[in-house]
mmCIF file of C-alpha atoms in Angstrom:
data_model
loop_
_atom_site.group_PDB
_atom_site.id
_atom_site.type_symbol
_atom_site.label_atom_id
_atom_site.label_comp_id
_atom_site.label_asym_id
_atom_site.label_seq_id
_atom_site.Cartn_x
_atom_site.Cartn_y
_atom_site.Cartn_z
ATOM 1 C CA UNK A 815 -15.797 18.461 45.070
ATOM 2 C CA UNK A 816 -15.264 17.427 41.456
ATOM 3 C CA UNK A 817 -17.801 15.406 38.525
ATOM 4 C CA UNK A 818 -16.590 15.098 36.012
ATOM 5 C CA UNK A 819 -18.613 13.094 32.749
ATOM 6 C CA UNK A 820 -17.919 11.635 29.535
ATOM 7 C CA UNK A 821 -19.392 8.463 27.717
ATOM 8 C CA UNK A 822 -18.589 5.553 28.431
ATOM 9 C CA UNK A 823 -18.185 3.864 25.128
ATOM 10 C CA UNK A 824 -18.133 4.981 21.672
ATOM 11 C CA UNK A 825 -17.046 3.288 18.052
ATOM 12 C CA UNK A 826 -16.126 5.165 14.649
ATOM 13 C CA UNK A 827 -15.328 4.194 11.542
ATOM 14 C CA UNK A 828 -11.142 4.302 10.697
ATOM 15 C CA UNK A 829 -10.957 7.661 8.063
ATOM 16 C CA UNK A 830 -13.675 9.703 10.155
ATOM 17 C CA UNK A 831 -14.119 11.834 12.933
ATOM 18 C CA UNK A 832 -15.193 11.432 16.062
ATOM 19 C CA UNK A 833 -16.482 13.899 18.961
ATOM 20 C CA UNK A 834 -16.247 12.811 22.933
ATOM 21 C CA UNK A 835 -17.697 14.931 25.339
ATOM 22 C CA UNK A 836 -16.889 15.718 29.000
ATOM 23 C CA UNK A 837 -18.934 17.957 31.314
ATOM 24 C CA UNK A 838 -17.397 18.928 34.624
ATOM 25 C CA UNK A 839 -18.462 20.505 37.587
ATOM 26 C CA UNK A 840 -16.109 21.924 40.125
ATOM 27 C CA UNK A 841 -15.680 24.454 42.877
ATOM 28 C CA UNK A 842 -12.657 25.808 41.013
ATOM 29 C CA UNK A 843 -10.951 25.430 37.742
ATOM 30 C CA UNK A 844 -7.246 25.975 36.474
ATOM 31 C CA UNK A 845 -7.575 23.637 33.163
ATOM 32 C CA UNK A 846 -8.865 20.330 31.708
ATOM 33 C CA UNK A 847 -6.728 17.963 30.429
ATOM 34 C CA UNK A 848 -6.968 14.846 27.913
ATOM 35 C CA UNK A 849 -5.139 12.114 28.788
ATOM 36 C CA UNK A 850 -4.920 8.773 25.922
ATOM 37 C CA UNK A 851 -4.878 5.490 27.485
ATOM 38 C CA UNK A 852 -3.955 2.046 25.589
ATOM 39 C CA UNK A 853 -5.136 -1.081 27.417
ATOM 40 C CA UNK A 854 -2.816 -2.129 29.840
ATOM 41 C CA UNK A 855 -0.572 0.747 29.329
ATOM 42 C CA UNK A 856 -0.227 4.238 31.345
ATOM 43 C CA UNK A 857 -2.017 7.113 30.215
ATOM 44 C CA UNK A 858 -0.328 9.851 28.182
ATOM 45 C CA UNK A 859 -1.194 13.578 27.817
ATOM 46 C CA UNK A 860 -2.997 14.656 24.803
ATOM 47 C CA UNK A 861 -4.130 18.490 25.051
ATOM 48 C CA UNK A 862 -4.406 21.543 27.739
ATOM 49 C CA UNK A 863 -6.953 24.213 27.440
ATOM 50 C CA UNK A 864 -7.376 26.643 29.882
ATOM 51 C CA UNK A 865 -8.608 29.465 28.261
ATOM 52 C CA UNK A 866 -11.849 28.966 26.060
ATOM 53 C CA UNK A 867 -11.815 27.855 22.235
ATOM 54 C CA UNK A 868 -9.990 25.602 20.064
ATOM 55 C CA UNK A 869 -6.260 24.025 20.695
ATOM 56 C CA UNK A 870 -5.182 22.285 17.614
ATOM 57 C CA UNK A 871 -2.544 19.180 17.624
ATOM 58 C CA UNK A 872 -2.363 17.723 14.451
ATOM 59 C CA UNK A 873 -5.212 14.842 14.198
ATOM 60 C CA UNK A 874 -6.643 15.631 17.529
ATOM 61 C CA UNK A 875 -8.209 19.104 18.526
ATOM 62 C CA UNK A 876 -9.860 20.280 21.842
ATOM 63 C CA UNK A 877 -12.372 22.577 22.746
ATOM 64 C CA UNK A 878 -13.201 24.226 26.269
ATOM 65 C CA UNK A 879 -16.070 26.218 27.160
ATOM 66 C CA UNK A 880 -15.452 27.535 30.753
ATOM 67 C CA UNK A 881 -19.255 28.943 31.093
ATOM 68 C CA UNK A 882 -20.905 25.739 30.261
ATOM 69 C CA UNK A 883 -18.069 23.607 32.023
ATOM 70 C CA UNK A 884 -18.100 21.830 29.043
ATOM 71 C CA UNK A 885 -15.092 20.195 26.517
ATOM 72 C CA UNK A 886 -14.540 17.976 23.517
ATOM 73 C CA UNK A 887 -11.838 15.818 21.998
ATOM 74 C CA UNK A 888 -11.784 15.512 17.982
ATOM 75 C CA UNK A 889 -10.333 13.038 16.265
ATOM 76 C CA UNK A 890 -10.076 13.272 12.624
ATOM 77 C CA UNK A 891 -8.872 11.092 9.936
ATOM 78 C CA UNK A 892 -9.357 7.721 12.643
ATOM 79 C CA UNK A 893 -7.134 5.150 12.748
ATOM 80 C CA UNK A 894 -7.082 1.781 13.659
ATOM 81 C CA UNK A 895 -4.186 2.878 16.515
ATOM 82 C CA UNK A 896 -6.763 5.307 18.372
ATOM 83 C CA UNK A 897 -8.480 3.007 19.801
ATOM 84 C CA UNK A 898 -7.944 3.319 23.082
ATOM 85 C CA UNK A 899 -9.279 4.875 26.515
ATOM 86 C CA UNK A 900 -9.487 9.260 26.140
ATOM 87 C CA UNK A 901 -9.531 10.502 30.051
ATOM 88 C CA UNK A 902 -11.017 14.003 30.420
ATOM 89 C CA UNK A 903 -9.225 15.377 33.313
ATOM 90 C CA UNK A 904 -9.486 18.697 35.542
ATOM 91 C CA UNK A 905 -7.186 20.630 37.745
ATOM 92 C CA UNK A 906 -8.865 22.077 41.003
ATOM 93 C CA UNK A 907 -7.513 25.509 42.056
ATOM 94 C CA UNK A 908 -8.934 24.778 45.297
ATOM 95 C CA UNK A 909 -6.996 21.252 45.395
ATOM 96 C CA UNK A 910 -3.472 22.865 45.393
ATOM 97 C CA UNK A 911 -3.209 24.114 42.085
ATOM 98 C CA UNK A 912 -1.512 20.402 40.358
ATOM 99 C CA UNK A 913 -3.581 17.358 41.143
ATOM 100 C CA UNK A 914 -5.558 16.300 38.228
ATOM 101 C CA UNK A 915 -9.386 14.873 39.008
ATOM 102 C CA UNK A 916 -10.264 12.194 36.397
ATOM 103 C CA UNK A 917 -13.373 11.587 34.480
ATOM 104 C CA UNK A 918 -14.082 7.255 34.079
ATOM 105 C CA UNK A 919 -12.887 7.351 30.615
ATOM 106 C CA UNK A 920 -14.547 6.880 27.103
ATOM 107 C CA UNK A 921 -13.665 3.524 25.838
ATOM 108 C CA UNK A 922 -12.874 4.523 22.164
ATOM 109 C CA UNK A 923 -13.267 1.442 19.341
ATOM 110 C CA UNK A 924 -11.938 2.009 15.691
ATOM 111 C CA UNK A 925 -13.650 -0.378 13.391
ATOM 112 C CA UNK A 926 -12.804 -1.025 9.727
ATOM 113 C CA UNK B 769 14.373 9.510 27.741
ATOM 114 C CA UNK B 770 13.141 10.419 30.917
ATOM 115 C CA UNK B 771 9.946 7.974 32.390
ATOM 116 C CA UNK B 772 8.300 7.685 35.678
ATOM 117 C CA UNK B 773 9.600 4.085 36.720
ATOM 118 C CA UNK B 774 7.355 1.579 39.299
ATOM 119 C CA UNK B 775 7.858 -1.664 40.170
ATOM 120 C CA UNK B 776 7.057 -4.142 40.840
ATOM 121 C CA UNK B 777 4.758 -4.595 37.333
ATOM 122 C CA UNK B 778 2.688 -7.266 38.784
ATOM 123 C CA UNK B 779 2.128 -8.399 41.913
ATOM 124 C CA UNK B 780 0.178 -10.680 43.271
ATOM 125 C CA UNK B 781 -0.465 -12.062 46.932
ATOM 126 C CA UNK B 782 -2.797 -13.033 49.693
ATOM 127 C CA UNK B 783 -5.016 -11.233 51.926
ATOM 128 C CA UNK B 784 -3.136 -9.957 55.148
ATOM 129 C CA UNK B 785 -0.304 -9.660 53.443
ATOM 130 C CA UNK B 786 2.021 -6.369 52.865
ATOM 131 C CA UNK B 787 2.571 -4.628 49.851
ATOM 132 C CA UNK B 788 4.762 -2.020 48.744
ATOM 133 C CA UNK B 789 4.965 -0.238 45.340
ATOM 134 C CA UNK B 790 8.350 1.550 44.331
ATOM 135 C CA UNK B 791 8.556 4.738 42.285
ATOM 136 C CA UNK B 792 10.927 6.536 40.435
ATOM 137 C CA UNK B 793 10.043 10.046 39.302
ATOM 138 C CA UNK B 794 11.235 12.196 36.677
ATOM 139 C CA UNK B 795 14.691 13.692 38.030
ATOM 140 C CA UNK B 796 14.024 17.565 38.229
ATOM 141 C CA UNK B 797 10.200 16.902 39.039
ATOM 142 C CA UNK B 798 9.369 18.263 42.345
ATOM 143 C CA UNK B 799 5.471 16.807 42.196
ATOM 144 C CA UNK B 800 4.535 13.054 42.591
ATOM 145 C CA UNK B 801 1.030 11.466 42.647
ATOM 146 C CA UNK B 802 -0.301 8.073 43.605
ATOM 147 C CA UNK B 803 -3.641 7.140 41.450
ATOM 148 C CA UNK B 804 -5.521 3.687 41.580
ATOM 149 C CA UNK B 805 -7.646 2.795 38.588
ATOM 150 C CA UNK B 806 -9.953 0.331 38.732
ATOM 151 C CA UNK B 807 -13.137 -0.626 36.205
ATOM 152 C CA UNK B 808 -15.643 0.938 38.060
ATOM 153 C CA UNK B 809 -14.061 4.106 39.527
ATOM 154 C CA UNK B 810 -11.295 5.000 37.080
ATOM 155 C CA UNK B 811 -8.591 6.589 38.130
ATOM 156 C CA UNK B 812 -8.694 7.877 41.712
ATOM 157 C CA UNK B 813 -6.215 9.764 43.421
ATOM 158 C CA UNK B 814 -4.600 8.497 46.103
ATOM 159 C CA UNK B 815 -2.033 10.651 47.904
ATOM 160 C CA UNK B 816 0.751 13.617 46.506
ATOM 161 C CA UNK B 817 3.819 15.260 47.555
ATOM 162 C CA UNK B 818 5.180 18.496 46.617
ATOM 163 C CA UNK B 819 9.117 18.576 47.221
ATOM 164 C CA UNK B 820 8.721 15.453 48.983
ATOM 165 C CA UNK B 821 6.039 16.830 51.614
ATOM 166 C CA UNK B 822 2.983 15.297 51.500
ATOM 167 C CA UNK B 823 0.021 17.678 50.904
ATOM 168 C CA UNK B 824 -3.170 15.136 50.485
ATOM 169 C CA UNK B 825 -3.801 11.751 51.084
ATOM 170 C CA UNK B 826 -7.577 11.970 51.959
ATOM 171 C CA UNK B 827 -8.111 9.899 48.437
ATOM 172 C CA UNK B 828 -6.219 7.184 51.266
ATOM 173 C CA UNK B 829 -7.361 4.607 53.814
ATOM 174 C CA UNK B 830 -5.711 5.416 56.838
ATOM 175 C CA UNK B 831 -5.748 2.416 58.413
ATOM 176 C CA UNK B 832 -3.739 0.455 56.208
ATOM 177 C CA UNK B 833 -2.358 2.541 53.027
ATOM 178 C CA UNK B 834 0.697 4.909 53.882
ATOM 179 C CA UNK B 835 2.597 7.132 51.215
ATOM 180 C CA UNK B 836 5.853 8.324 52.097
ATOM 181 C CA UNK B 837 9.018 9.753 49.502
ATOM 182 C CA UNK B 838 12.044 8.551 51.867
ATOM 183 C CA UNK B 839 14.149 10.708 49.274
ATOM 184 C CA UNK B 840 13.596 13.066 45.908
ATOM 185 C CA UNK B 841 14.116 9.282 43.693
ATOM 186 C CA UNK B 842 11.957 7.393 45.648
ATOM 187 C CA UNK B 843 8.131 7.232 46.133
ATOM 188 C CA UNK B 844 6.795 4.508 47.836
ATOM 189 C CA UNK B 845 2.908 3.155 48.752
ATOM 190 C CA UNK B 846 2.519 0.681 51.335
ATOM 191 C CA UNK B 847 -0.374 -1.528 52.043
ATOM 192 C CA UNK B 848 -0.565 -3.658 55.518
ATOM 193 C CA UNK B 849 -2.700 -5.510 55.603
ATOM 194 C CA UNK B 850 -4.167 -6.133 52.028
ATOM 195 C CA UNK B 851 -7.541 -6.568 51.080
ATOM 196 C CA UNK B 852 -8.913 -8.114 47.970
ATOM 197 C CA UNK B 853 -10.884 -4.602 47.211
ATOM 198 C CA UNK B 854 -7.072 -3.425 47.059
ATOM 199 C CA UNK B 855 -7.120 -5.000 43.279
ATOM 200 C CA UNK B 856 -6.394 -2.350 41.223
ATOM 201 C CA UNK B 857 -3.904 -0.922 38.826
ATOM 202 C CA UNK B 858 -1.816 1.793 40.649
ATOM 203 C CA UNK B 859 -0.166 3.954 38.715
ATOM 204 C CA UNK B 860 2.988 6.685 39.763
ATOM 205 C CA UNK B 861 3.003 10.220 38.176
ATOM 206 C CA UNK B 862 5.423 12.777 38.358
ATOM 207 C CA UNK B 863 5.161 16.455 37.662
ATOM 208 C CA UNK B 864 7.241 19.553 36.698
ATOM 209 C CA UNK B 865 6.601 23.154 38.639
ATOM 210 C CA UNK B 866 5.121 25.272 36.507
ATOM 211 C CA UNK B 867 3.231 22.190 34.105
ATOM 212 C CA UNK B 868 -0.267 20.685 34.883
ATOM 213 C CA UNK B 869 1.015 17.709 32.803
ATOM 214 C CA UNK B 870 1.563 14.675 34.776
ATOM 215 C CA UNK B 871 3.950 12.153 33.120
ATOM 216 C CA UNK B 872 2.886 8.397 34.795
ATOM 217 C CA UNK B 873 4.639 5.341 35.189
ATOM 218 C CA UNK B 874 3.940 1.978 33.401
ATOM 219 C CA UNK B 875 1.391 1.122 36.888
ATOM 220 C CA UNK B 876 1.998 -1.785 39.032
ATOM 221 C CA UNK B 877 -0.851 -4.367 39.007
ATOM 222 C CA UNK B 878 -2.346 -4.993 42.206
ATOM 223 C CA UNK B 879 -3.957 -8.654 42.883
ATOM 224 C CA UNK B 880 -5.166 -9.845 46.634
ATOM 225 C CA UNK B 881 -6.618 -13.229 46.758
#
């Protein structure tokens, strides 16, 4: 089976950066995901890492760290737009190589 | 541009009563998922197909969910009877064959009273 953990809230300032964690545990592993969700929208893809280190994408960056089963999100230079839901996600090479196992989902505020 | 299309967007009806969701995937996507979200479980998977065959629905209650993909432009989720722990958001993703990125549809928004 999967776990998969991240906070469940978090608020930052608009102009700074912000970190959200996600810890995962499962019985194989072929890639983490973040996934961006508005409220009341559908959640879009963010970032892939598969391999451990760094993937940048303009404002938002992610790390992976396959030993400690371990990843980050970070958002720099905040804006009042990012609030939103950030989904940590991971694909199970034991689950048939494509579905994705989500974590609960940080609730992300921007304040000014 | 190419989107993952569901309908109906809203729905909402009375306990007993059947439901189906309609989905549209990607054209050229041979992968299609059903999640529910919901508050307090996020977004659990329900049931996926792989060139139209279904490979898991053990995220599904037998009894009275059923998935099927009648063709490669239509997914559908059924729901006889409903419940009102059925509430949920239930969202359609599609997927290419060599991509772990799932593309999902606007959701369809699940009320039983």
């Amino acid at each position: 089976g999967q776990n998969i953990d991240q906070p469940t809230e978090m608020t930052a300032t608009e102009g700074a950066i912000v970190q959200i964690n996600c810890t995962y545990q499962t019985s194989g592993f072929n890639g983490l995901f973040w996934y961006q969700q508005h409220a009341g929208e559908a959640p879009t893809f963010l970032s892939y890492n598969v391999l451990d280190g760094l993937e940048e994408k303009g404002r938002f960056s992610s790390f992976l760290s396959r030993s400690k089963g371990y990843s980050y999100l970070l958002l720099k230079e905040l804006q009042m737009k990012d609030s939103a839901s950030y989904l940590c996600a991971v694909r199970d090479l034991n689950s048939g190589n494509t579905p994705l196992v989500f974590g609960k989902g940080t609730r992300l505020s921007v304040i000014a | 541009d190419a989107r993952v299309t569901q309908t109906p967007r809203d729905k909402v009806t009375e306990m007993g009563q059947e439901v189906t969701m309609r989905c549209q995937p990607i054209l050229g996507h041979n992968t299609v998922f059903w999640y529910r979200q919901t508050m307090m479980q996020g977004l659990e998977l329900l049931a996926y197909f792989r060139n139209r065959a279904p490979l898991d629905d053990s995220g599904m209650p037998k009894d009275r969910f059923s998935a099927e993909m009648p063709d490669a432009t239509l997914a559908t989720l059924k729901i006889q009877p409903s419940e009102p722990r059925d509430s949920a958001v239930y969202f359609c993703a599609s997927g290419g064959v060599n991509t772990g990125e799932l593309f999902f549809g606007e959701g369809s928004r699940l009320t039983v009273l």
